[in-house]
PDB file of C-alpha atoms in Angstrom:
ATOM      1  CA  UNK A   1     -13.002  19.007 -21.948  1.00 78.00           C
ATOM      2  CA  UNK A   2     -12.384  16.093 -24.319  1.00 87.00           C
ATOM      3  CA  UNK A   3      -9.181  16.302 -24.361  1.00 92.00           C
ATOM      4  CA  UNK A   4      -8.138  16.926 -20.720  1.00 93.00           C
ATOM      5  CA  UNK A   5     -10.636  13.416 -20.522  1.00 93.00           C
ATOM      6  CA  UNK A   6      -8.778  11.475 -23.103  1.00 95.00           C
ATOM      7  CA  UNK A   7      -5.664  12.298 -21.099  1.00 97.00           C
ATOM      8  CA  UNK A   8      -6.858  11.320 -17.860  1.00 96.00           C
ATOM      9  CA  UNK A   9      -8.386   8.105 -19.332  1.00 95.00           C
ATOM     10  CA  UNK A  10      -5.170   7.167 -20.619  1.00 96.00           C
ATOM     11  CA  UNK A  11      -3.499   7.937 -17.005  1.00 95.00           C
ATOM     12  CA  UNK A  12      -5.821   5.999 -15.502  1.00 94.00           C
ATOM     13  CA  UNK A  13      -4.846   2.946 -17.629  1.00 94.00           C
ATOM     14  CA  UNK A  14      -1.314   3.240 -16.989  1.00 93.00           C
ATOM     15  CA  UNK A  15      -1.865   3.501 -12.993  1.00 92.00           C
ATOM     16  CA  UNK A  16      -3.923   0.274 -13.470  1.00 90.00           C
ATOM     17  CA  UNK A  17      -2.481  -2.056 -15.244  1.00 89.00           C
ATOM     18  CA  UNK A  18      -0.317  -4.898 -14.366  1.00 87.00           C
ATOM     19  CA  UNK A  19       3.537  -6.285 -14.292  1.00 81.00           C
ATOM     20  CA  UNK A  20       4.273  -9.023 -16.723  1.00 82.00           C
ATOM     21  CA  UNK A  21       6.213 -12.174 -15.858  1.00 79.00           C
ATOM     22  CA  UNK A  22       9.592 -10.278 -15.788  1.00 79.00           C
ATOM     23  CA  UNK A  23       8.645  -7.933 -13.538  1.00 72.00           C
ATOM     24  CA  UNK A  24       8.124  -4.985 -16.042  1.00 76.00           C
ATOM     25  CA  UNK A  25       4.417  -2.658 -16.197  1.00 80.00           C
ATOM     26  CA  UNK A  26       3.024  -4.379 -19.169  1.00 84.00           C
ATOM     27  CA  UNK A  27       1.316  -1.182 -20.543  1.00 86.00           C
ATOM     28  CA  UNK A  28       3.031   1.122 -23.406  1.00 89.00           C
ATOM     29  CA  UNK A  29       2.795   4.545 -23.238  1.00 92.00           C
ATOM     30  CA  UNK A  30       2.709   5.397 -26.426  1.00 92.00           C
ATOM     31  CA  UNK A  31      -0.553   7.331 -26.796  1.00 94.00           C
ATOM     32  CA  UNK A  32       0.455   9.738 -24.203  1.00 95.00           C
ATOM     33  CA  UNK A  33       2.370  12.108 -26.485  1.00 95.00           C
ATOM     34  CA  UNK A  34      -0.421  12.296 -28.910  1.00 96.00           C
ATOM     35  CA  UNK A  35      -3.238  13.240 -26.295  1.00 97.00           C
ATOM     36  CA  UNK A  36      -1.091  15.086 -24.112  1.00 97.00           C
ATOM     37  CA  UNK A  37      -0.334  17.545 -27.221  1.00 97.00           C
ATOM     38  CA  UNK A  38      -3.420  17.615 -27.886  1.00 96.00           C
ATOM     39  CA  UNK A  39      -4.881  19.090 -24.392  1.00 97.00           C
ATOM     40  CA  UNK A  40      -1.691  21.802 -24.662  1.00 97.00           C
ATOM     41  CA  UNK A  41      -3.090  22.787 -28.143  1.00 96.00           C
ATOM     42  CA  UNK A  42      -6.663  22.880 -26.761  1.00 96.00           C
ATOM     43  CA  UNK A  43      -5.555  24.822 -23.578  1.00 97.00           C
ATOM     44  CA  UNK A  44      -3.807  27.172 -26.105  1.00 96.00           C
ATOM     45  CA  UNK A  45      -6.719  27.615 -28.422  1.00 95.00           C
ATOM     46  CA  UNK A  46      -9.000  27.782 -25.175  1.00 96.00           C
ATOM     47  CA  UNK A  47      -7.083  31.503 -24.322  1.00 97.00           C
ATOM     48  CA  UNK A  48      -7.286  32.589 -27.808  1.00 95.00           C
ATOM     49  CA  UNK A  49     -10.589  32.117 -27.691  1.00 96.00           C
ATOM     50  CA  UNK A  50     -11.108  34.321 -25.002  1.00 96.00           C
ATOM     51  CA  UNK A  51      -9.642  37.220 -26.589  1.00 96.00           C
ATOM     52  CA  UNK A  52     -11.582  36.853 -29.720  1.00 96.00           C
ATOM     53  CA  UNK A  53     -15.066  37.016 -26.778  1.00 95.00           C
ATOM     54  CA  UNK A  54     -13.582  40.033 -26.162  1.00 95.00           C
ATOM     55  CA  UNK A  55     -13.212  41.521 -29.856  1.00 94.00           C
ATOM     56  CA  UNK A  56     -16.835  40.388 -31.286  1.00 93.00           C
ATOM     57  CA  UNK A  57     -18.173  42.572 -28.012  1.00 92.00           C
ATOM     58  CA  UNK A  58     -16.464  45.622 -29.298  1.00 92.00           C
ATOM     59  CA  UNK A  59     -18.488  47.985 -31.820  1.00 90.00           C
ATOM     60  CA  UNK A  60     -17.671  47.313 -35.572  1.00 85.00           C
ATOM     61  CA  UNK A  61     -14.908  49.213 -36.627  1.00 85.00           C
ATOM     62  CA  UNK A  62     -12.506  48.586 -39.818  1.00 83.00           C
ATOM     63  CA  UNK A  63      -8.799  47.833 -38.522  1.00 84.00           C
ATOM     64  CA  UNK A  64      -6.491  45.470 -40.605  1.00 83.00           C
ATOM     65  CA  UNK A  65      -5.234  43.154 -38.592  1.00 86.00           C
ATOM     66  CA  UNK A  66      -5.639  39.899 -38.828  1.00 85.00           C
ATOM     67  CA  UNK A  67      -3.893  38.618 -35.027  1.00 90.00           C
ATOM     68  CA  UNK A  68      -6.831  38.891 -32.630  1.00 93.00           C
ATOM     69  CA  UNK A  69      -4.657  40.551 -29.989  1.00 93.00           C
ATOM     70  CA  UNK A  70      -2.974  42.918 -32.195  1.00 93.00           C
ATOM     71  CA  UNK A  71      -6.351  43.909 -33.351  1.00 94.00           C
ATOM     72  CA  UNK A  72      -7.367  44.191 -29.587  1.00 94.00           C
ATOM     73  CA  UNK A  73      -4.297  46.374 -28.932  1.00 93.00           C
ATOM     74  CA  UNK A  74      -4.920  48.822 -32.065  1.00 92.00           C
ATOM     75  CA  UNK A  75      -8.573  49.314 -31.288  1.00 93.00           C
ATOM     76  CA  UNK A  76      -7.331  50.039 -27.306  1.00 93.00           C
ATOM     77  CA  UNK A  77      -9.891  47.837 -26.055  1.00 94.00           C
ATOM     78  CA  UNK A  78     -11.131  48.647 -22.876  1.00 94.00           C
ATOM     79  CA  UNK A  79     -10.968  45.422 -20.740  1.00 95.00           C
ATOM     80  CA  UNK A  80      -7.722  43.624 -22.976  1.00 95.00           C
ATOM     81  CA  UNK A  81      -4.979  44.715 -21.331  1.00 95.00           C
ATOM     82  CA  UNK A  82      -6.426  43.869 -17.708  1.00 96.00           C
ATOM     83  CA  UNK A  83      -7.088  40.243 -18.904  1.00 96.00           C
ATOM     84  CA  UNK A  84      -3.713  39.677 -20.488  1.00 96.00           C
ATOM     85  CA  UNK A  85      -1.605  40.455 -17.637  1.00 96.00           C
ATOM     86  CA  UNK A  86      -3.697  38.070 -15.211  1.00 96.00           C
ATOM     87  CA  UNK A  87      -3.542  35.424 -17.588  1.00 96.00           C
ATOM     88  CA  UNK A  88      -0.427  35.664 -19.541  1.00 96.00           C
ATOM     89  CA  UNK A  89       2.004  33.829 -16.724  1.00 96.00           C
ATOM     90  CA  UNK A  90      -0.293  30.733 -16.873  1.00 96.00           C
ATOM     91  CA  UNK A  91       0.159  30.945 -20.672  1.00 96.00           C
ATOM     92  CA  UNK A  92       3.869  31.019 -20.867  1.00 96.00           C
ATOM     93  CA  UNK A  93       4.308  28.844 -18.743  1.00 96.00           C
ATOM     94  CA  UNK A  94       2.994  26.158 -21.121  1.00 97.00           C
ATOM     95  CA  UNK A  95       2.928  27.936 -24.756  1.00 96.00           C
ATOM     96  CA  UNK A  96       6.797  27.455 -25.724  1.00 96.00           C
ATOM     97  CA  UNK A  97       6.153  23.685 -25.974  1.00 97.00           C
ATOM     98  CA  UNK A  98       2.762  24.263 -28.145  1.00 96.00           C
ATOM     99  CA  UNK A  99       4.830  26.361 -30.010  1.00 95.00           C
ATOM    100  CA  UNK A 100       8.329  24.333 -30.847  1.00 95.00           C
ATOM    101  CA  UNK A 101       5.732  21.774 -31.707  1.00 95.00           C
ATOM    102  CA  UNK A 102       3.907  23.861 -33.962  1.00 92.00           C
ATOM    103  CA  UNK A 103       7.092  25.318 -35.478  1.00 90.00           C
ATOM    104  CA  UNK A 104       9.958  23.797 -34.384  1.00 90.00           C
ATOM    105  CA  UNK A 105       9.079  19.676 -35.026  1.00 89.00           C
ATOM    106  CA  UNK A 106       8.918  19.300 -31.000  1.00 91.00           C
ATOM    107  CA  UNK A 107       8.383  15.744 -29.890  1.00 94.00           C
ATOM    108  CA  UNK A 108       6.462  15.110 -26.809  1.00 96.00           C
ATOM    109  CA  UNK A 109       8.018  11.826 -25.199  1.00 96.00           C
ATOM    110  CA  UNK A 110       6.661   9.544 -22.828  1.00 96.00           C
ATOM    111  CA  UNK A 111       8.529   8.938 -18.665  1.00 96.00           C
ATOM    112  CA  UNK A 112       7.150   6.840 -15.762  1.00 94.00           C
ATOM    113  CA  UNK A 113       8.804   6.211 -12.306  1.00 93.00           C
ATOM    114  CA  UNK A 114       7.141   3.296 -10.913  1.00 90.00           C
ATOM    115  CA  UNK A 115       8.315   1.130  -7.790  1.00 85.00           C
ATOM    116  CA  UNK A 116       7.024  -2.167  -6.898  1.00 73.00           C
ATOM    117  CA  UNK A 117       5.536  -2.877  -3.852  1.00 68.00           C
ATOM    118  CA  UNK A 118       6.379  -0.195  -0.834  1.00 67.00           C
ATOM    119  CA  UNK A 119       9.734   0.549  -2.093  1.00 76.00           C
ATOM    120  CA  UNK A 120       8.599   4.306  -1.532  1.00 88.00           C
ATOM    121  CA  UNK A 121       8.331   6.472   1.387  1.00 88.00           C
ATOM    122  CA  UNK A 122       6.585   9.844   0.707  1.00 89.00           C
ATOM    123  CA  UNK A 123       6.159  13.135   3.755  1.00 89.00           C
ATOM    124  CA  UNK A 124       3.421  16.020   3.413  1.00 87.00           C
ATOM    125  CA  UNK A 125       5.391  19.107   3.638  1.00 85.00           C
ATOM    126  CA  UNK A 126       2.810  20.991   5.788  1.00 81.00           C
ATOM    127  CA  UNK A 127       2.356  18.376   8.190  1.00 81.00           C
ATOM    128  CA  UNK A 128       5.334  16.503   7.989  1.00 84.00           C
ATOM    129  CA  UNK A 129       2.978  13.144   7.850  1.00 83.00           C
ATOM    130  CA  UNK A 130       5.151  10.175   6.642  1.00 85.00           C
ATOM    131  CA  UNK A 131       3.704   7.170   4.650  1.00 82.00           C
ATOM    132  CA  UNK A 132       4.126   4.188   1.977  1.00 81.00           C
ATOM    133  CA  UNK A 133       2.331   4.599  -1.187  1.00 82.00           C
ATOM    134  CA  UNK A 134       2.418   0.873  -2.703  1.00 78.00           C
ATOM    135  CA  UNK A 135       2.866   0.824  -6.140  1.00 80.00           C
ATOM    136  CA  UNK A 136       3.665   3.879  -6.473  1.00 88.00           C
ATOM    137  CA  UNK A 137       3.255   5.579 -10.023  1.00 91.00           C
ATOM    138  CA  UNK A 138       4.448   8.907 -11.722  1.00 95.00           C
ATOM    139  CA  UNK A 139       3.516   9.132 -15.632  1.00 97.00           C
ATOM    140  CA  UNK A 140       4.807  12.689 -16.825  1.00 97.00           C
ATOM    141  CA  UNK A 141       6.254  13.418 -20.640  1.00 97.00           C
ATOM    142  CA  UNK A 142       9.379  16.006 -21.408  1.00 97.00           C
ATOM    143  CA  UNK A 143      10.093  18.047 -24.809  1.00 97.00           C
ATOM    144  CA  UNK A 144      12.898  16.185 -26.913  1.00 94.00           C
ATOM    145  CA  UNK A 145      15.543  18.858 -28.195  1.00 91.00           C
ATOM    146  CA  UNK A 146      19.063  18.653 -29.146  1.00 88.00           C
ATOM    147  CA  UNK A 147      20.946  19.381 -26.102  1.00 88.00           C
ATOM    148  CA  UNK A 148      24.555  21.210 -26.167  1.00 88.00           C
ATOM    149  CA  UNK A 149      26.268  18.674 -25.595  1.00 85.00           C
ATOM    150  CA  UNK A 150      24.735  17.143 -28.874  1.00 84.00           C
ATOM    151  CA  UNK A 151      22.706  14.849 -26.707  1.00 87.00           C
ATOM    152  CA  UNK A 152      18.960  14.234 -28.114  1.00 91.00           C
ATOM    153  CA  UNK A 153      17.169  14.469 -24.043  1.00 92.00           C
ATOM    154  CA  UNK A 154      14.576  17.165 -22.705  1.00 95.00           C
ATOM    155  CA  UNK A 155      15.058  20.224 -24.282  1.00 95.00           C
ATOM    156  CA  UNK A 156      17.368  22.765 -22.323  1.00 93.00           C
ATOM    157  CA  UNK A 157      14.598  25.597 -22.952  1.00 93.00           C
ATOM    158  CA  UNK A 158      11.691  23.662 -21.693  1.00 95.00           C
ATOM    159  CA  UNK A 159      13.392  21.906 -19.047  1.00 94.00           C
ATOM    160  CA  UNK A 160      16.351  24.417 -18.089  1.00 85.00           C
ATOM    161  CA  UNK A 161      18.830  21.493 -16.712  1.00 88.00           C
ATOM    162  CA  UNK A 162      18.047  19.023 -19.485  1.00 92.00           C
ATOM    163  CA  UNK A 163      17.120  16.142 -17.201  1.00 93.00           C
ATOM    164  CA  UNK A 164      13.709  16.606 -15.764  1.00 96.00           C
ATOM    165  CA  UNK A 165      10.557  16.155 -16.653  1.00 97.00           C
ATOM    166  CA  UNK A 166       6.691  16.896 -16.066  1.00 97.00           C
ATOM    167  CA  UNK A 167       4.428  14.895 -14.067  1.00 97.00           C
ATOM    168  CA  UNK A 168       1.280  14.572 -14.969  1.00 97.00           C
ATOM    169  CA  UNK A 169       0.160  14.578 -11.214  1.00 96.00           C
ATOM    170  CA  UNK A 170       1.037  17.845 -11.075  1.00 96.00           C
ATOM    171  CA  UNK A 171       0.295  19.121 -14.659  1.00 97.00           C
ATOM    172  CA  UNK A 172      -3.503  18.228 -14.912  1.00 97.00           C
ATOM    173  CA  UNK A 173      -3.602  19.804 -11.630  1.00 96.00           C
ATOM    174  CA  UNK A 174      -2.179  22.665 -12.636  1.00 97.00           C
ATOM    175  CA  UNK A 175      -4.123  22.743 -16.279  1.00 97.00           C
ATOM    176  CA  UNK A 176      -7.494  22.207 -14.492  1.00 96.00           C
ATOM    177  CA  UNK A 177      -7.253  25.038 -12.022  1.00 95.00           C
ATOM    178  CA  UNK A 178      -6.613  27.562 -14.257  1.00 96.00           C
ATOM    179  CA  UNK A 179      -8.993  26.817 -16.396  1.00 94.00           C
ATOM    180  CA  UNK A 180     -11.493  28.410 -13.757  1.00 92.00           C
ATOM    181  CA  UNK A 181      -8.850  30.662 -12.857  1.00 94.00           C
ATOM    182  CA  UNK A 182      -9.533  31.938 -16.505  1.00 95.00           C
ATOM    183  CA  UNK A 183     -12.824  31.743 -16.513  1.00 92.00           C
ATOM    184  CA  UNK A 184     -13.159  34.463 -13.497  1.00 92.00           C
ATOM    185  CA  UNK A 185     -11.042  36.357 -15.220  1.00 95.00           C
ATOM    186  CA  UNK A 186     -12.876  36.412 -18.679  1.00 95.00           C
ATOM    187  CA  UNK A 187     -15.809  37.284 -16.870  1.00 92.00           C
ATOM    188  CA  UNK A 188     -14.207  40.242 -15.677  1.00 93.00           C
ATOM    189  CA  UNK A 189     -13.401  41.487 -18.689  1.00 94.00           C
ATOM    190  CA  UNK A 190     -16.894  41.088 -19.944  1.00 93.00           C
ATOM    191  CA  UNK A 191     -18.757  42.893 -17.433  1.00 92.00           C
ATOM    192  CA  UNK A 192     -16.109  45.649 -17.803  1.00 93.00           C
ATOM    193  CA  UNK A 193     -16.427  45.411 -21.890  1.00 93.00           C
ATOM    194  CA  UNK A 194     -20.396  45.356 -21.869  1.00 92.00           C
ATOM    195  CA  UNK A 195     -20.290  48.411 -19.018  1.00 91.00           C
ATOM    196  CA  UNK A 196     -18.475  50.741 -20.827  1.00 91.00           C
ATOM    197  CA  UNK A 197     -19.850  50.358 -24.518  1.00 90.00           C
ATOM    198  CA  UNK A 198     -23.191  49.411 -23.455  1.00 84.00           C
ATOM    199  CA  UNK A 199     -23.556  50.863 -20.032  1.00 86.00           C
ATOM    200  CA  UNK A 200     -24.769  47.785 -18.769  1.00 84.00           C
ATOM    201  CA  UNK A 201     -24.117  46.660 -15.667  1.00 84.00           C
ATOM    202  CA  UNK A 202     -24.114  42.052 -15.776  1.00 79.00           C
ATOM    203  CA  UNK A 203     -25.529  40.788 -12.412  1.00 73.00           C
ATOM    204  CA  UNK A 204     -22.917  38.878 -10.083  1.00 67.00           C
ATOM    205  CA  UNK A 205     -22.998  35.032 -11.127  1.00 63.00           C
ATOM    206  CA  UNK A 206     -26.025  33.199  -9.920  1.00 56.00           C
ATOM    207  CA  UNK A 207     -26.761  29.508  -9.379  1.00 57.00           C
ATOM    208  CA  UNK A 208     -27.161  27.336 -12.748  1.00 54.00           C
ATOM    209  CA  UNK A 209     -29.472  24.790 -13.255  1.00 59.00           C
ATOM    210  CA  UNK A 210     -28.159  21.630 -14.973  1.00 58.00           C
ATOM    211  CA  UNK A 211     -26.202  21.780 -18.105  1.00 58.00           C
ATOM    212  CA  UNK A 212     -24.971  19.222 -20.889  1.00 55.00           C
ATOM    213  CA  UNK A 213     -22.069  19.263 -20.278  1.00 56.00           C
ATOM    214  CA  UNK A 214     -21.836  19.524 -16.338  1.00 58.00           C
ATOM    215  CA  UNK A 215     -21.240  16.038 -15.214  1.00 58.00           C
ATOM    216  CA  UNK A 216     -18.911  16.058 -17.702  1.00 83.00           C
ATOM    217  CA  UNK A 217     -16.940  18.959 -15.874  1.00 86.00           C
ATOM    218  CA  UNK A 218     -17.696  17.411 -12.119  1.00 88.00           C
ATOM    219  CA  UNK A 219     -16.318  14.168 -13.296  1.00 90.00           C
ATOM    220  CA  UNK A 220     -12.692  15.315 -14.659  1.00 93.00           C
ATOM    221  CA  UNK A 221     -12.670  17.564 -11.203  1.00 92.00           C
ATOM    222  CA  UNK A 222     -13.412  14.419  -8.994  1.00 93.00           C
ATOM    223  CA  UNK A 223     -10.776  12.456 -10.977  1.00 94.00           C
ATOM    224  CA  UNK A 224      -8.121  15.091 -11.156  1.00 95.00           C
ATOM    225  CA  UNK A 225      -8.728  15.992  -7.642  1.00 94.00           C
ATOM    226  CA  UNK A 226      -7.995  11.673  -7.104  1.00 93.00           C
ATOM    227  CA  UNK A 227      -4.901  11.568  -8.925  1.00 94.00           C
ATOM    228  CA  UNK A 228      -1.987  10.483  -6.640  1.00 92.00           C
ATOM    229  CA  UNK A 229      -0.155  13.790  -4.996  1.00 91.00           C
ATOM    230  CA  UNK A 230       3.307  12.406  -5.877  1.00 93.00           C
ATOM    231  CA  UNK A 231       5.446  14.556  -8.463  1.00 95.00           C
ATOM    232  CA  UNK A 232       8.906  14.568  -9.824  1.00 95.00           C
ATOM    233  CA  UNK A 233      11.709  15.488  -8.222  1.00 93.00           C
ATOM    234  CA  UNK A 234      12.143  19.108  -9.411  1.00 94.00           C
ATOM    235  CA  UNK A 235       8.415  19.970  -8.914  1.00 94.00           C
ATOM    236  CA  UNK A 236       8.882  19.908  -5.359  1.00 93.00           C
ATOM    237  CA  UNK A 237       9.859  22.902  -4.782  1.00 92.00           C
ATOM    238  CA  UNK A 238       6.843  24.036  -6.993  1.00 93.00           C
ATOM    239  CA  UNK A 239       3.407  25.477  -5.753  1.00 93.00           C
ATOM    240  CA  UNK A 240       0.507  22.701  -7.107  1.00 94.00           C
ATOM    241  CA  UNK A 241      -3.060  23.914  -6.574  1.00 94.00           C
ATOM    242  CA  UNK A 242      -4.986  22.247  -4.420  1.00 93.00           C
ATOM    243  CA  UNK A 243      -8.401  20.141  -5.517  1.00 93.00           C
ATOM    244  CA  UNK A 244     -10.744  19.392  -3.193  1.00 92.00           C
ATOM    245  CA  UNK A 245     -14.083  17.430  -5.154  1.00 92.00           C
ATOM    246  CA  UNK A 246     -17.205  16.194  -2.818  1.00 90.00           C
ATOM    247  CA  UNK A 247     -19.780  14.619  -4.373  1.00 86.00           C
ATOM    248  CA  UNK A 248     -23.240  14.444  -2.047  1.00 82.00           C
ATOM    249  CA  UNK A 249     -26.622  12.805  -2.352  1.00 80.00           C
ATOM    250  CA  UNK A 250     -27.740  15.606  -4.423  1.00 77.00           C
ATOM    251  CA  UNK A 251     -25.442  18.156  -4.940  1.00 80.00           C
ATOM    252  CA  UNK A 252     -21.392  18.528  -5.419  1.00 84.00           C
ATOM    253  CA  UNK A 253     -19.041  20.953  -4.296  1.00 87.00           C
ATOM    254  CA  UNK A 254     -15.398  22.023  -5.893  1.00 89.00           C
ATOM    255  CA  UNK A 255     -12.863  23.642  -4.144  1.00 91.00           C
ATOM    256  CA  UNK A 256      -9.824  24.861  -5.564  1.00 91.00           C
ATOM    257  CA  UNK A 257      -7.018  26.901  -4.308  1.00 90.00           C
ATOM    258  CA  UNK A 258      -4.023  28.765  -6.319  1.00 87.00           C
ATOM    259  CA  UNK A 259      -1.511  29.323  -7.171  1.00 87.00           C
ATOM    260  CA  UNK A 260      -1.816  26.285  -4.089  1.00 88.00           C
ATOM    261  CA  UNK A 261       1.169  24.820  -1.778  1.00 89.00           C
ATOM    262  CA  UNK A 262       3.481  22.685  -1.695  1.00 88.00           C
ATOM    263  CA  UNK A 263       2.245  18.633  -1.605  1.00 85.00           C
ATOM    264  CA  UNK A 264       4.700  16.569  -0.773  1.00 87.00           C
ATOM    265  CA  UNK A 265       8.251  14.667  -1.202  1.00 91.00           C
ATOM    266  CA  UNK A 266       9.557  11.359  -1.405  1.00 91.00           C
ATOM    267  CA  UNK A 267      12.495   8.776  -1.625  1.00 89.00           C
ATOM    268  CA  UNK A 268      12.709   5.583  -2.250  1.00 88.00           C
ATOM    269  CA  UNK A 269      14.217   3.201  -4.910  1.00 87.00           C
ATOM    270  CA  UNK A 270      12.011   3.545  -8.446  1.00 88.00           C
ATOM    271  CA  UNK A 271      12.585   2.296 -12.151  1.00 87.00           C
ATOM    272  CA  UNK A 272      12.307   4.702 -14.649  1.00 90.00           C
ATOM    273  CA  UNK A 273      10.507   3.779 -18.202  1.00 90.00           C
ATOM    274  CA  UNK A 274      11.182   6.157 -21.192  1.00 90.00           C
ATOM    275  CA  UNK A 275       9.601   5.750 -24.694  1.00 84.00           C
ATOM    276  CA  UNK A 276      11.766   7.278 -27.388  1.00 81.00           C
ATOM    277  CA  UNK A 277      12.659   7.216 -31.002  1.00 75.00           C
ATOM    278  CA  UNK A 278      16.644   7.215 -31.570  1.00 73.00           C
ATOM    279  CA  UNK A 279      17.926   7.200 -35.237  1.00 69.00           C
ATOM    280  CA  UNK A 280      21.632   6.088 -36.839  1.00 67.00           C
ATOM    281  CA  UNK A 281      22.799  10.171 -36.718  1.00 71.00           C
ATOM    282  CA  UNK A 282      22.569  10.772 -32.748  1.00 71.00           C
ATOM    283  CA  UNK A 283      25.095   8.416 -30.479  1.00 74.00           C
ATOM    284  CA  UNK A 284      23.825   9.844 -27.137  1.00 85.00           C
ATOM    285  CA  UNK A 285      19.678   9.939 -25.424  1.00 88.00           C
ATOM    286  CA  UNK A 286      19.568  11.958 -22.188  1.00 90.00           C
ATOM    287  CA  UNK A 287      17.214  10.179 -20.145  1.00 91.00           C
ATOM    288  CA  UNK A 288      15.556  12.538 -17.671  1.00 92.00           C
ATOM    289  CA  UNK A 289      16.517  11.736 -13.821  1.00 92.00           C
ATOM    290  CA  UNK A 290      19.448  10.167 -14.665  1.00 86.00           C
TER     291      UNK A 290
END
């Protein structure tokens, strides 16, 4: 969870700080990229790692293969194939980037739309509620590629028009709720691995007492669950789950829903603040939204 805090920290900086004397948000946001990648690496590493639960529960058996879910695949393992297909469309959806910046040299690159004062004017799709957000704030980042047109902008196979972006209202949303979404899953395939090697049945989950690192966990859900509902344009049309946090006198409840609804939309007029890294070879940038 460190690094899904470091990003939110960071977020929580930009949505707070102040415009300087020309009218401009005097914060950079240049450590974005850096944490950002990081939480996609740990989210990546995070599903590997549930895969390799699944192969140190399987009986000792001599197969060379050194890919964890090649080796699952080879030994037929009971519960792998069950987990994979409920989790693999939550790790596409993110995994290309981790890998063209693994691979490829990627870039992450930094985007805020911001508008001064009540320049905004936002609607709740389900109830059709109208309102003014002041000072309203979208930080998000996009995938720098080479476009066809020989443009440096968002990458065409990240973002498929090469002129959007992600917000990161949406995206920790998104990142958070499947973690337990995961989670239910893995558990799944445990009970199923440990039944039919061990013919043990696990008991249902029961109440926990308090852990280490649980405040740790109820604090990123009550601050992701805070995080303003507006998105970019082209994640309207998308399904966010919803994150519902209460904290009590002595006791907290979570509630999450997916794959979730839609929020909300918006119009209004907004600036748009890019941080990039042009060099004497490419003429043209492709700044996304415009």
């Amino acid at each position: 969870m460190l690094a899904f805090k470091a990003v939110i920290d960071e977020v929580d900086q930009v949505y707070t700080a102040l415009f300087d004397a020309t009218g401009h948000l005097d914060y950079r946001l240049n450590k974005l990229p850096d944490l950002q990648k990081e939480l996609l690496h740990a989210l990546q590493s995070h599903i590997d790692d549930c895969y390799r639960i699944l192969k140190v529960l399987h009986p000792s058996i001599q197969v060379q293969e050194k890919y964890v879910e090649r080796w699952l695949e080879k030994v037929n393992h009971p519960a792998y194939k069950d987990l994979r297909n409920a989790i693999n469309d939550y790790r596409e959806s993110f995994a290309p980037i981790v890998n063209k910046i693994k691979h490829s040299g990627g870039q992450l690159r930094s985007i805020m739309m911001y508008s001064r004062g009540r320049g905004v004017v936002a609607r709740t799709v389900e109830k059709n509620i109208q309102f003014f957000p002041p000072n309203a704030r979208i930080v998000g980042y996009f995938l720098e590629g080479m476009q066809p047109n020989g443009r440096i902008g968002p990458d065409y196979e990240i973002h498929p028009d090469g002129k959007t972006a992600i917000s990161l209202n949406r995206d920790l949303r998104y990142h958070f709720a499947n973690l337990y979404r995961i989670g239910h899953h893995l558990r799944n395939a445990i009970a199923r691995t440990v039944r039919h090697f061990h013919r043990i049945k696990l008991l249902r989950p029961v109440p926990v007492t308090f852990t280490t690192g649980q405040y740790d966990i109820e604090s990123i859900a009550e601050r992701v669950s805070n995080l303003p509902p507006l998105f970019f344009e082209n994640e309207f049309s998308k399904t966010t789950p919803d994150i519902k946090f209460y904290r009590g006198s002595g006791s907290t409840e979570l509630t999450l829903e997916t794959p979730g609804s839609l929020y909300m939309t918006w119009y209004g007029e907004v600036m748009i603040y890019v941080e990039m890294q042009v060099d004497g070879v490419s003429l043209e940038y492709q700044i996304p939204y415009r």
